[in-house]
PDB file of N, CA, C and O in Angstrom:
ATOM      1  N   UNK A 101    -208.221 -94.480-266.356  1.00 84.00           N
ATOM      2  CA  UNK A 101    -207.027 -94.835-265.641  1.00 84.00           C
ATOM      3  C   UNK A 101    -206.963 -94.010-264.357  1.00 84.00           C
ATOM      4  O   UNK A 101    -207.117 -92.799-264.368  1.00 84.00           O
ATOM      5  N   UNK A 102    -206.753 -94.657-263.259  1.00 91.00           N
ATOM      6  CA  UNK A 102    -206.698 -93.987-261.965  1.00 91.00           C
ATOM      7  C   UNK A 102    -205.328 -93.348-261.757  1.00 91.00           C
ATOM      8  O   UNK A 102    -204.305 -93.896-262.164  1.00 91.00           O
ATOM      9  N   UNK A 103    -205.338 -92.172-261.145  1.00 94.00           N
ATOM     10  CA  UNK A 103    -204.079 -91.500-260.817  1.00 94.00           C
ATOM     11  C   UNK A 103    -204.142 -91.019-259.378  1.00 94.00           C
ATOM     12  O   UNK A 103    -205.215 -90.793-258.821  1.00 94.00           O
ATOM     13  N   UNK A 104    -202.980 -90.887-258.793  1.00 95.00           N
ATOM     14  CA  UNK A 104    -202.870 -90.408-257.420  1.00 95.00           C
ATOM     15  C   UNK A 104    -202.726 -88.888-257.448  1.00 95.00           C
ATOM     16  O   UNK A 104    -201.891 -88.352-258.180  1.00 95.00           O
ATOM     17  N   UNK A 105    -203.564 -88.209-256.666  1.00 95.00           N
ATOM     18  CA  UNK A 105    -203.509 -86.750-256.614  1.00 95.00           C
ATOM     19  C   UNK A 105    -203.437 -86.298-255.162  1.00 95.00           C
ATOM     20  O   UNK A 105    -203.803 -87.032-254.256  1.00 95.00           O
ATOM     21  N   UNK A 106    -202.966 -85.080-254.988  1.00 94.00           N
ATOM     22  CA  UNK A 106    -202.907 -84.464-253.653  1.00 94.00           C
ATOM     23  C   UNK A 106    -203.729 -83.183-253.690  1.00 94.00           C
ATOM     24  O   UNK A 106    -203.793 -82.500-254.712  1.00 94.00           O
ATOM     25  N   UNK A 107    -204.335 -82.853-252.582  1.00 93.00           N
ATOM     26  CA  UNK A 107    -205.142 -81.643-252.464  1.00 93.00           C
ATOM     27  C   UNK A 107    -204.279 -80.510-251.928  1.00 93.00           C
ATOM     28  O   UNK A 107    -203.687 -80.615-250.854  1.00 93.00           O
ATOM     29  N   UNK A 108    -204.202 -79.434-252.691  1.00 93.00           N
ATOM     30  CA  UNK A 108    -203.448 -78.259-252.278  1.00 93.00           C
ATOM     31  C   UNK A 108    -204.268 -77.444-251.282  1.00 93.00           C
ATOM     32  O   UNK A 108    -205.470 -77.636-251.146  1.00 93.00           O
ATOM     33  N   UNK A 109    -203.635 -76.524-250.598  1.00 93.00           N
ATOM     34  CA  UNK A 109    -204.338 -75.690-249.620  1.00 93.00           C
ATOM     35  C   UNK A 109    -205.328 -74.740-250.281  1.00 93.00           C
ATOM     36  O   UNK A 109    -206.305 -74.328-249.663  1.00 93.00           O
ATOM     37  N   UNK A 110    -205.116 -74.421-251.582  1.00 95.00           N
ATOM     38  CA  UNK A 110    -206.064 -73.547-252.277  1.00 95.00           C
ATOM     39  C   UNK A 110    -207.204 -74.316-252.929  1.00 95.00           C
ATOM     40  O   UNK A 110    -208.041 -73.747-253.604  1.00 95.00           O
ATOM     41  N   UNK A 111    -207.246 -75.649-252.735  1.00 92.00           N
ATOM     42  CA  UNK A 111    -208.348 -76.477-253.242  1.00 92.00           C
ATOM     43  C   UNK A 111    -208.111 -77.113-254.585  1.00 92.00           C
ATOM     44  O   UNK A 111    -208.992 -77.780-255.110  1.00 92.00           O
ATOM     45  N   UNK A 112    -206.941 -76.951-255.166  1.00 94.00           N
ATOM     46  CA  UNK A 112    -206.646 -77.568-256.457  1.00 94.00           C
ATOM     47  C   UNK A 112    -206.027 -78.945-256.247  1.00 94.00           C
ATOM     48  O   UNK A 112    -205.439 -79.241-255.206  1.00 94.00           O
ATOM     49  N   UNK A 113    -206.166 -79.774-257.255  1.00 93.00           N
ATOM     50  CA  UNK A 113    -205.587 -81.119-257.236  1.00 93.00           C
ATOM     51  C   UNK A 113    -204.356 -81.146-258.118  1.00 93.00           C
ATOM     52  O   UNK A 113    -204.367 -80.634-259.236  1.00 93.00           O
ATOM     53  N   UNK A 114    -203.295 -81.762-257.616  1.00 94.00           N
ATOM     54  CA  UNK A 114    -202.089 -81.931-258.426  1.00 94.00           C
ATOM     55  C   UNK A 114    -201.700 -83.405-258.413  1.00 94.00           C
ATOM     56  O   UNK A 114    -201.824 -84.076-257.389  1.00 94.00           O
ATOM     57  N   UNK A 115    -201.271 -83.940-259.551  1.00 93.00           N
ATOM     58  CA  UNK A 115    -200.829 -85.339-259.574  1.00 93.00           C
ATOM     59  C   UNK A 115    -199.527 -85.499-258.801  1.00 93.00           C
ATOM     60  O   UNK A 115    -198.624 -84.665-258.887  1.00 93.00           O
ATOM     61  N   UNK A 116    -199.448 -86.572-258.026  1.00 92.00           N
ATOM     62  CA  UNK A 116    -198.253 -86.800-257.208  1.00 92.00           C
ATOM     63  C   UNK A 116    -197.231 -87.678-257.903  1.00 92.00           C
ATOM     64  O   UNK A 116    -196.065 -87.676-257.517  1.00 92.00           O
ATOM     65  N   UNK A 117    -197.642 -88.466-258.879  1.00 90.00           N
ATOM     66  CA  UNK A 117    -196.723 -89.365-259.561  1.00 90.00           C
ATOM     67  C   UNK A 117    -196.547 -90.692-258.847  1.00 90.00           C
ATOM     68  O   UNK A 117    -195.807 -91.552-259.295  1.00 90.00           O
ATOM     69  N   UNK A 118    -197.204 -90.879-257.694  1.00 91.00           N
ATOM     70  CA  UNK A 118    -197.104 -92.143-256.965  1.00 91.00           C
ATOM     71  C   UNK A 118    -197.958 -93.209-257.654  1.00 91.00           C
ATOM     72  O   UNK A 118    -198.909 -92.900-258.372  1.00 91.00           O
ATOM     73  N   UNK A 119    -197.620 -94.448-257.391  1.00 93.00           N
ATOM     74  CA  UNK A 119    -198.455 -95.552-257.862  1.00 93.00           C
ATOM     75  C   UNK A 119    -199.768 -95.543-257.083  1.00 93.00           C
ATOM     76  O   UNK A 119    -199.820 -95.102-255.928  1.00 93.00           O
ATOM     77  N   UNK A 120    -200.820 -96.016-257.714  1.00 91.00           N
ATOM     78  CA  UNK A 120    -202.143 -95.979-257.090  1.00 91.00           C
ATOM     79  C   UNK A 120    -202.189 -96.831-255.828  1.00 91.00           C
ATOM     80  O   UNK A 120    -202.807 -96.444-254.832  1.00 91.00           O
ATOM     81  N   UNK A 121    -201.524 -97.982-255.828  1.00 91.00           N
ATOM     82  CA  UNK A 121    -201.570 -98.850-254.643  1.00 91.00           C
ATOM     83  C   UNK A 121    -200.752 -98.305-253.479  1.00 91.00           C
ATOM     84  O   UNK A 121    -200.914 -98.753-252.347  1.00 91.00           O
ATOM     85  N   UNK A 122    -199.891 -97.313-253.717  1.00 92.00           N
ATOM     86  CA  UNK A 122    -199.091 -96.713-252.650  1.00 92.00           C
ATOM     87  C   UNK A 122    -199.439 -95.237-252.456  1.00 92.00           C
ATOM     88  O   UNK A 122    -198.649 -94.482-251.913  1.00 92.00           O
ATOM     89  N   UNK A 123    -200.613 -94.843-252.887  1.00 92.00           N
ATOM     90  CA  UNK A 123    -201.004 -93.438-252.860  1.00 92.00           C
ATOM     91  C   UNK A 123    -201.237 -92.971-251.427  1.00 92.00           C
ATOM     92  O   UNK A 123    -201.912 -93.632-250.642  1.00 92.00           O
ATOM     93  N   UNK A 124    -200.655 -91.816-251.082  1.00 90.00           N
ATOM     94  CA  UNK A 124    -200.859 -91.246-249.752  1.00 90.00           C
ATOM     95  C   UNK A 124    -201.891 -90.126-249.780  1.00 90.00           C
ATOM     96  O   UNK A 124    -202.279 -89.624-248.735  1.00 90.00           O
ATOM     97  N   UNK A 125    -202.334 -89.739-250.974  1.00 90.00           N
ATOM     98  CA  UNK A 125    -203.330 -88.681-251.113  1.00 90.00           C
ATOM     99  C   UNK A 125    -204.674 -89.270-251.497  1.00 90.00           C
ATOM    100  O   UNK A 125    -205.208 -90.149-250.824  1.00 90.00           O
ATOM    101  N   UNK A 126    -205.203 -88.788-252.608  1.00 94.00           N
ATOM    102  CA  UNK A 126    -206.486 -89.248-253.117  1.00 94.00           C
ATOM    103  C   UNK A 126    -206.284 -89.953-254.446  1.00 94.00           C
ATOM    104  O   UNK A 126    -205.369 -89.632-255.195  1.00 94.00           O
ATOM    105  N   UNK A 127    -207.157 -90.904-254.757  1.00 94.00           N
ATOM    106  CA  UNK A 127    -207.103 -91.600-256.042  1.00 94.00           C
ATOM    107  C   UNK A 127    -208.239 -91.063-256.894  1.00 94.00           C
ATOM    108  O   UNK A 127    -209.405 -91.102-256.503  1.00 94.00           O
ATOM    109  N   UNK A 128    -207.914 -90.541-258.054  1.00 93.00           N
ATOM    110  CA  UNK A 128    -208.873 -89.979-258.984  1.00 93.00           C
ATOM    111  C   UNK A 128    -209.159 -91.036-260.047  1.00 93.00           C
ATOM    112  O   UNK A 128    -208.247 -91.495-260.733  1.00 93.00           O
ATOM    113  N   UNK A 129    -210.419 -91.449-260.183  1.00 93.00           N
ATOM    114  CA  UNK A 129    -210.789 -92.487-261.145  1.00 93.00           C
ATOM    115  C   UNK A 129    -211.682 -91.889-262.224  1.00 93.00           C
ATOM    116  O   UNK A 129    -212.326 -90.859-262.023  1.00 93.00           O
ATOM    117  N   UNK A 130    -211.735 -92.564-263.374  1.00 92.00           N
ATOM    118  CA  UNK A 130    -212.582 -92.111-264.470  1.00 92.00           C
ATOM    119  C   UNK A 130    -214.033 -92.508-264.190  1.00 92.00           C
ATOM    120  O   UNK A 130    -214.321 -93.293-263.284  1.00 92.00           O
ATOM    121  N   UNK A 131    -214.931 -91.986-264.988  1.00 93.00           N
ATOM    122  CA  UNK A 131    -216.344 -92.288-264.814  1.00 93.00           C
ATOM    123  C   UNK A 131    -216.671 -93.753-265.051  1.00 93.00           C
ATOM    124  O   UNK A 131    -217.495 -94.341-264.355  1.00 93.00           O
ATOM    125  N   UNK A 132    -216.013 -94.365-266.041  1.00 92.00           N
ATOM    126  CA  UNK A 132    -216.277 -95.779-266.319  1.00 92.00           C
ATOM    127  C   UNK A 132    -215.770 -96.667-265.190  1.00 92.00           C
ATOM    128  O   UNK A 132    -216.416 -97.659-264.837  1.00 92.00           O
ATOM    129  N   UNK A 133    -214.617 -96.320-264.605  1.00 92.00           N
ATOM    130  CA  UNK A 133    -214.114 -97.090-263.463  1.00 92.00           C
ATOM    131  C   UNK A 133    -215.049 -96.951-262.264  1.00 92.00           C
ATOM    132  O   UNK A 133    -215.341 -97.921-261.577  1.00 92.00           O
ATOM    133  N   UNK A 134    -215.526 -95.751-262.036  1.00 92.00           N
ATOM    134  CA  UNK A 134    -216.435 -95.527-260.909  1.00 92.00           C
ATOM    135  C   UNK A 134    -217.724 -96.312-261.084  1.00 92.00           C
ATOM    136  O   UNK A 134    -218.231 -96.911-260.133  1.00 92.00           O
ATOM    137  N   UNK A 135    -218.286 -96.345-262.299  1.00 94.00           N
ATOM    138  CA  UNK A 135    -219.521 -97.096-262.517  1.00 94.00           C
ATOM    139  C   UNK A 135    -219.292 -98.598-262.336  1.00 94.00           C
ATOM    140  O   UNK A 135    -220.162 -99.306-261.833  1.00 94.00           O
ATOM    141  N   UNK A 136    -218.109 -99.090-262.732  1.00 94.00           N
ATOM    142  CA  UNK A 136    -217.789-100.499-262.518  1.00 94.00           C
ATOM    143  C   UNK A 136    -217.699-100.816-261.031  1.00 94.00           C
ATOM    144  O   UNK A 136    -218.242-101.813-260.565  1.00 94.00           O
ATOM    145  N   UNK A 137    -217.017 -99.956-260.264  1.00 92.00           N
ATOM    146  CA  UNK A 137    -216.904-100.167-258.820  1.00 92.00           C
ATOM    147  C   UNK A 137    -218.274-100.121-258.147  1.00 92.00           C
ATOM    148  O   UNK A 137    -218.550-100.900-257.244  1.00 92.00           O
ATOM    149  N   UNK A 138    -219.130 -99.218-258.589  1.00 93.00           N
ATOM    150  CA  UNK A 138    -220.481 -99.122-258.021  1.00 93.00           C
ATOM    151  C   UNK A 138    -221.287-100.377-258.336  1.00 93.00           C
ATOM    152  O   UNK A 138    -222.037-100.872-257.485  1.00 93.00           O
ATOM    153  N   UNK A 139    -221.142-100.909-259.543  1.00 94.00           N
ATOM    154  CA  UNK A 139    -221.857-102.124-259.927  1.00 94.00           C
ATOM    155  C   UNK A 139    -221.399-103.319-259.098  1.00 94.00           C
ATOM    156  O   UNK A 139    -222.221-104.103-258.615  1.00 94.00           O
ATOM    157  N   UNK A 140    -220.100-103.457-258.900  1.00 94.00           N
ATOM    158  CA  UNK A 140    -219.569-104.558-258.094  1.00 94.00           C
ATOM    159  C   UNK A 140    -220.033-104.422-256.645  1.00 94.00           C
ATOM    160  O   UNK A 140    -220.434-105.401-256.013  1.00 94.00           O
ATOM    161  N   UNK A 141    -220.018-103.209-256.127  1.00 92.00           N
ATOM    162  CA  UNK A 141    -220.481-102.977-254.748  1.00 92.00           C
ATOM    163  C   UNK A 141    -221.955-103.333-254.604  1.00 92.00           C
ATOM    164  O   UNK A 141    -222.359-103.938-253.614  1.00 92.00           O
ATOM    165  N   UNK A 142    -222.758-102.976-255.590  1.00 90.00           N
ATOM    166  CA  UNK A 142    -224.187-103.283-255.536  1.00 90.00           C
ATOM    167  C   UNK A 142    -224.427-104.784-255.668  1.00 90.00           C
ATOM    168  O   UNK A 142    -225.325-105.327-255.019  1.00 90.00           O
ATOM    169  N   UNK A 143    -223.651-105.477-256.480  1.00 90.00           N
ATOM    170  CA  UNK A 143    -223.847-106.911-256.691  1.00 90.00           C
ATOM    171  C   UNK A 143    -223.536-107.715-255.436  1.00 90.00           C
ATOM    172  O   UNK A 143    -224.175-108.738-255.178  1.00 90.00           O
ATOM    173  N   UNK A 144    -222.552-107.272-254.657  1.00 92.00           N
ATOM    174  CA  UNK A 144    -222.147-108.025-253.481  1.00 92.00           C
ATOM    175  C   UNK A 144    -222.569-107.365-252.178  1.00 92.00           C
ATOM    176  O   UNK A 144    -222.009-107.661-251.126  1.00 92.00           O
ATOM    177  N   UNK A 145    -223.554-106.498-252.240  1.00 91.00           N
ATOM    178  CA  UNK A 145    -224.038-105.824-251.029  1.00 91.00           C
ATOM    179  C   UNK A 145    -224.829-106.803-250.164  1.00 91.00           C
ATOM    180  O   UNK A 145    -225.472-107.733-250.662  1.00 91.00           O
ATOM    181  N   UNK A 146    -224.764-106.615-248.870  1.00 92.00           N
ATOM    182  CA  UNK A 146    -225.508-107.449-247.939  1.00 92.00           C
ATOM    183  C   UNK A 146    -226.990-107.081-248.019  1.00 92.00           C
ATOM    184  O   UNK A 146    -227.325-105.900-247.959  1.00 92.00           O
ATOM    185  N   UNK A 147    -227.869-108.074-248.171  1.00 91.00           N
ATOM    186  CA  UNK A 147    -229.293-107.740-248.272  1.00 91.00           C
ATOM    187  C   UNK A 147    -229.838-107.234-246.938  1.00 91.00           C
ATOM    188  O   UNK A 147    -229.329-107.574-245.866  1.00 91.00           O
ATOM    189  N   UNK A 148    -230.882-106.455-247.030  1.00 93.00           N
ATOM    190  CA  UNK A 148    -231.550-105.980-245.821  1.00 93.00           C
ATOM    191  C   UNK A 148    -232.312-107.149-245.205  1.00 93.00           C
ATOM    192  O   UNK A 148    -232.582-108.152-245.880  1.00 93.00           O
ATOM    193  N   UNK A 149    -232.687-107.058-243.932  1.00 96.00           N
ATOM    194  CA  UNK A 149    -233.463-108.138-243.325  1.00 96.00           C
ATOM    195  C   UNK A 149    -234.781-108.414-244.061  1.00 96.00           C
ATOM    196  O   UNK A 149    -235.214-109.561-244.155  1.00 96.00           O
ATOM    197  N   UNK A 150    -235.389-107.369-244.602  1.00 96.00           N
ATOM    198  CA  UNK A 150    -236.639-107.563-245.348  1.00 96.00           C
ATOM    199  C   UNK A 150    -236.404-108.349-246.634  1.00 96.00           C
ATOM    200  O   UNK A 150    -237.198-109.220-246.990  1.00 96.00           O
ATOM    201  N   UNK A 151    -235.305-108.053-247.326  1.00 94.00           N
ATOM    202  CA  UNK A 151    -234.988-108.785-248.549  1.00 94.00           C
ATOM    203  C   UNK A 151    -234.663-110.248-248.244  1.00 94.00           C
ATOM    204  O   UNK A 151    -235.109-111.150-248.959  1.00 94.00           O
ATOM    205  N   UNK A 152    -233.893-110.490-247.195  1.00 94.00           N
ATOM    206  CA  UNK A 152    -233.545-111.860-246.826  1.00 94.00           C
ATOM    207  C   UNK A 152    -234.796-112.651-246.447  1.00 94.00           C
ATOM    208  O   UNK A 152    -234.951-113.811-246.840  1.00 94.00           O
ATOM    209  N   UNK A 153    -235.684-112.031-245.690  1.00 96.00           N
ATOM    210  CA  UNK A 153    -236.928-112.711-245.311  1.00 96.00           C
ATOM    211  C   UNK A 153    -237.787-112.980-246.540  1.00 96.00           C
ATOM    212  O   UNK A 153    -238.411-114.043-246.647  1.00 96.00           O
ATOM    213  N   UNK A 154    -237.818-112.050-247.474  1.00 96.00           N
ATOM    214  CA  UNK A 154    -238.585-112.255-248.705  1.00 96.00           C
ATOM    215  C   UNK A 154    -238.057-113.413-249.524  1.00 96.00           C
ATOM    216  O   UNK A 154    -238.834-114.217-250.057  1.00 96.00           O
ATOM    217  N   UNK A 155    -236.730-113.521-249.648  1.00 95.00           N
ATOM    218  CA  UNK A 155    -236.156-114.646-250.375  1.00 95.00           C
ATOM    219  C   UNK A 155    -236.463-115.969-249.672  1.00 95.00           C
ATOM    220  O   UNK A 155    -236.762-116.975-250.318  1.00 95.00           O
ATOM    221  N   UNK A 156    -236.382-115.987-248.346  1.00 96.00           N
ATOM    222  CA  UNK A 156    -236.658-117.211-247.607  1.00 96.00           C
ATOM    223  C   UNK A 156    -238.115-117.623-247.769  1.00 96.00           C
ATOM    224  O   UNK A 156    -238.416-118.779-248.078  1.00 96.00           O
ATOM    225  N   UNK A 157    -239.033-116.686-247.565  1.00 97.00           N
ATOM    226  CA  UNK A 157    -240.460-116.999-247.668  1.00 97.00           C
ATOM    227  C   UNK A 157    -240.827-117.375-249.098  1.00 97.00           C
ATOM    228  O   UNK A 157    -241.602-118.310-249.327  1.00 97.00           O
ATOM    229  N   UNK A 158    -240.264-116.676-250.079  1.00 97.00           N
ATOM    230  CA  UNK A 158    -240.553-116.998-251.474  1.00 97.00           C
ATOM    231  C   UNK A 158    -240.079-118.385-251.866  1.00 97.00           C
ATOM    232  O   UNK A 158    -240.795-119.147-252.523  1.00 97.00           O
ATOM    233  N   UNK A 159    -238.876-118.744-251.450  1.00 97.00           N
ATOM    234  CA  UNK A 159    -238.335-120.072-251.760  1.00 97.00           C
ATOM    235  C   UNK A 159    -239.120-121.159-251.043  1.00 97.00           C
ATOM    236  O   UNK A 159    -239.468-122.192-251.637  1.00 97.00           O
ATOM    237  N   UNK A 160    -239.416-120.937-249.773  1.00 97.00           N
ATOM    238  CA  UNK A 160    -240.201-121.912-249.010  1.00 97.00           C
ATOM    239  C   UNK A 160    -241.594-122.060-249.615  1.00 97.00           C
ATOM    240  O   UNK A 160    -242.119-123.172-249.727  1.00 97.00           O
ATOM    241  N   UNK A 161    -242.199-120.959-250.013  1.00 97.00           N
ATOM    242  CA  UNK A 161    -243.528-121.007-250.639  1.00 97.00           C
ATOM    243  C   UNK A 161    -243.507-121.770-251.949  1.00 97.00           C
ATOM    244  O   UNK A 161    -244.448-122.504-252.268  1.00 97.00           O
ATOM    245  N   UNK A 162    -242.451-121.613-252.737  1.00 97.00           N
ATOM    246  CA  UNK A 162    -242.342-122.354-254.001  1.00 97.00           C
ATOM    247  C   UNK A 162    -242.238-123.852-253.750  1.00 97.00           C
ATOM    248  O   UNK A 162    -242.883-124.651-254.438  1.00 97.00           O
ATOM    249  N   UNK A 163    -241.457-124.256-252.763  1.00 97.00           N
ATOM    250  CA  UNK A 163    -241.334-125.681-252.431  1.00 97.00           C
ATOM    251  C   UNK A 163    -242.683-126.239-251.984  1.00 97.00           C
ATOM    252  O   UNK A 163    -243.096-127.320-252.426  1.00 97.00           O
ATOM    253  N   UNK A 164    -243.384-125.523-251.129  1.00 97.00           N
ATOM    254  CA  UNK A 164    -244.697-125.977-250.654  1.00 97.00           C
ATOM    255  C   UNK A 164    -245.695-126.042-251.808  1.00 97.00           C
ATOM    256  O   UNK A 164    -246.480-127.002-251.911  1.00 97.00           O
ATOM    257  N   UNK A 165    -245.694-125.045-252.696  1.00 97.00           N
ATOM    258  CA  UNK A 165    -246.614-125.034-253.839  1.00 97.00           C
ATOM    259  C   UNK A 165    -246.348-126.226-254.766  1.00 97.00           C
ATOM    260  O   UNK A 165    -247.297-126.871-255.242  1.00 97.00           O
ATOM    261  N   UNK A 166    -245.071-126.522-255.008  1.00 98.00           N
ATOM    262  CA  UNK A 166    -244.741-127.682-255.852  1.00 98.00           C
ATOM    263  C   UNK A 166    -245.176-128.975-255.184  1.00 98.00           C
ATOM    264  O   UNK A 166    -245.686-129.895-255.850  1.00 98.00           O
ATOM    265  N   UNK A 167    -245.013-129.079-253.872  1.00 98.00           N
ATOM    266  CA  UNK A 167    -245.440-130.276-253.155  1.00 98.00           C
ATOM    267  C   UNK A 167    -246.960-130.454-253.238  1.00 98.00           C
ATOM    268  O   UNK A 167    -247.448-131.550-253.507  1.00 98.00           O
ATOM    269  N   UNK A 168    -247.691-129.376-253.015  1.00 97.00           N
ATOM    270  CA  UNK A 168    -249.157-129.453-253.060  1.00 97.00           C
ATOM    271  C   UNK A 168    -249.631-129.809-254.471  1.00 97.00           C
ATOM    272  O   UNK A 168    -250.530-130.646-254.645  1.00 97.00           O
ATOM    273  N   UNK A 169    -249.023-129.216-255.498  1.00 97.00           N
ATOM    274  CA  UNK A 169    -249.403-129.520-256.879  1.00 97.00           C
ATOM    275  C   UNK A 169    -249.097-130.982-257.203  1.00 97.00           C
ATOM    276  O   UNK A 169    -249.922-131.673-257.826  1.00 97.00           O
ATOM    277  N   UNK A 170    -247.953-131.485-256.795  1.00 97.00           N
ATOM    278  CA  UNK A 170    -247.610-132.883-257.056  1.00 97.00           C
ATOM    279  C   UNK A 170    -248.547-133.821-256.310  1.00 97.00           C
ATOM    280  O   UNK A 170    -248.940-134.876-256.835  1.00 97.00           O
ATOM    281  N   UNK A 171    -248.916-133.457-255.105  1.00 96.00           N
ATOM    282  CA  UNK A 171    -249.846-134.288-254.328  1.00 96.00           C
ATOM    283  C   UNK A 171    -251.212-134.355-255.007  1.00 96.00           C
ATOM    284  O   UNK A 171    -251.835-135.423-255.077  1.00 96.00           O
ATOM    285  N   UNK A 172    -251.706-133.216-255.525  1.00 96.00           N
ATOM    286  CA  UNK A 172    -253.004-133.196-256.203  1.00 96.00           C
ATOM    287  C   UNK A 172    -252.949-133.993-257.501  1.00 96.00           C
ATOM    288  O   UNK A 172    -253.871-134.765-257.797  1.00 96.00           O
ATOM    289  N   UNK A 173    -251.875-133.840-258.271  1.00 96.00           N
ATOM    290  CA  UNK A 173    -251.737-134.596-259.521  1.00 96.00           C
ATOM    291  C   UNK A 173    -251.636-136.080-259.194  1.00 96.00           C
ATOM    292  O   UNK A 173    -252.228-136.925-259.877  1.00 96.00           O
ATOM    293  N   UNK A 174    -250.916-136.441-258.149  1.00 94.00           N
ATOM    294  CA  UNK A 174    -250.789-137.840-257.762  1.00 94.00           C
ATOM    295  C   UNK A 174    -252.125-138.449-257.356  1.00 94.00           C
ATOM    296  O   UNK A 174    -252.411-139.604-257.680  1.00 94.00           O
ATOM    297  N   UNK A 175    -252.963-137.684-256.650  1.00 93.00           N
ATOM    298  CA  UNK A 175    -254.258-138.228-256.263  1.00 93.00           C
ATOM    299  C   UNK A 175    -255.182-138.399-257.460  1.00 93.00           C
ATOM    300  O   UNK A 175    -255.956-139.343-257.537  1.00 93.00           O
ATOM    301  N   UNK A 176    -255.104-137.521-258.451  1.00 93.00           N
ATOM    302  CA  UNK A 176    -255.901-137.670-259.665  1.00 93.00           C
ATOM    303  C   UNK A 176    -255.407-138.870-260.466  1.00 93.00           C
ATOM    304  O   UNK A 176    -256.209-139.657-260.986  1.00 93.00           O
ATOM    305  N   UNK A 177    -254.107-139.043-260.584  1.00 93.00           N
ATOM    306  CA  UNK A 177    -253.553-140.173-261.336  1.00 93.00           C
ATOM    307  C   UNK A 177    -253.893-141.492-260.647  1.00 93.00           C
ATOM    308  O   UNK A 177    -254.193-142.487-261.313  1.00 93.00           O
ATOM    309  N   UNK A 178    -253.908-141.515-259.312  1.00 92.00           N
ATOM    310  CA  UNK A 178    -254.200-142.757-258.614  1.00 92.00           C
ATOM    311  C   UNK A 178    -255.665-143.180-258.787  1.00 92.00           C
ATOM    312  O   UNK A 178    -255.986-144.356-258.603  1.00 92.00           O
ATOM    313  N   UNK A 179    -256.532-142.258-259.163  1.00 90.00           N
ATOM    314  CA  UNK A 179    -257.941-142.635-259.414  1.00 90.00           C
ATOM    315  C   UNK A 179    -258.066-143.494-260.665  1.00 90.00           C
ATOM    316  O   UNK A 179    -258.981-144.283-260.802  1.00 90.00           O
ATOM    317  N   UNK A 180    -257.157-143.395-261.620  1.00 88.00           N
ATOM    318  CA  UNK A 180    -257.239-144.140-262.854  1.00 88.00           C
ATOM    319  C   UNK A 180    -256.533-145.489-262.805  1.00 88.00           C
ATOM    320  O   UNK A 180    -256.554-146.237-263.765  1.00 88.00           O
ATOM    321  N   UNK A 181    -255.956-145.847-261.691  1.00 75.00           N
ATOM    322  CA  UNK A 181    -255.289-147.150-261.581  1.00 75.00           C
ATOM    323  C   UNK A 181    -256.277-148.234-261.234  1.00 75.00           C
ATOM    324  O   UNK A 181    -257.180-148.171-260.552  1.00 75.00           O
TER     325      UNK A 181
END
């Protein structure tokens, strides 16, 4: 459960009692909440240009490979007609 805390001048944290959505200090979250937020951030992160190019080339290569395989199978099948 997240709580709103304030940083004291001596470096200690004290709970402020404010709601998390109206917190003027810092929000302290548990380890499980932090891991969930990290997972969501990683899932929706923008890919790097190298990753985007890899997905494009991989998908395009798969389409071309399927086309070439279908063309070869079609030419073999047409020999038996």
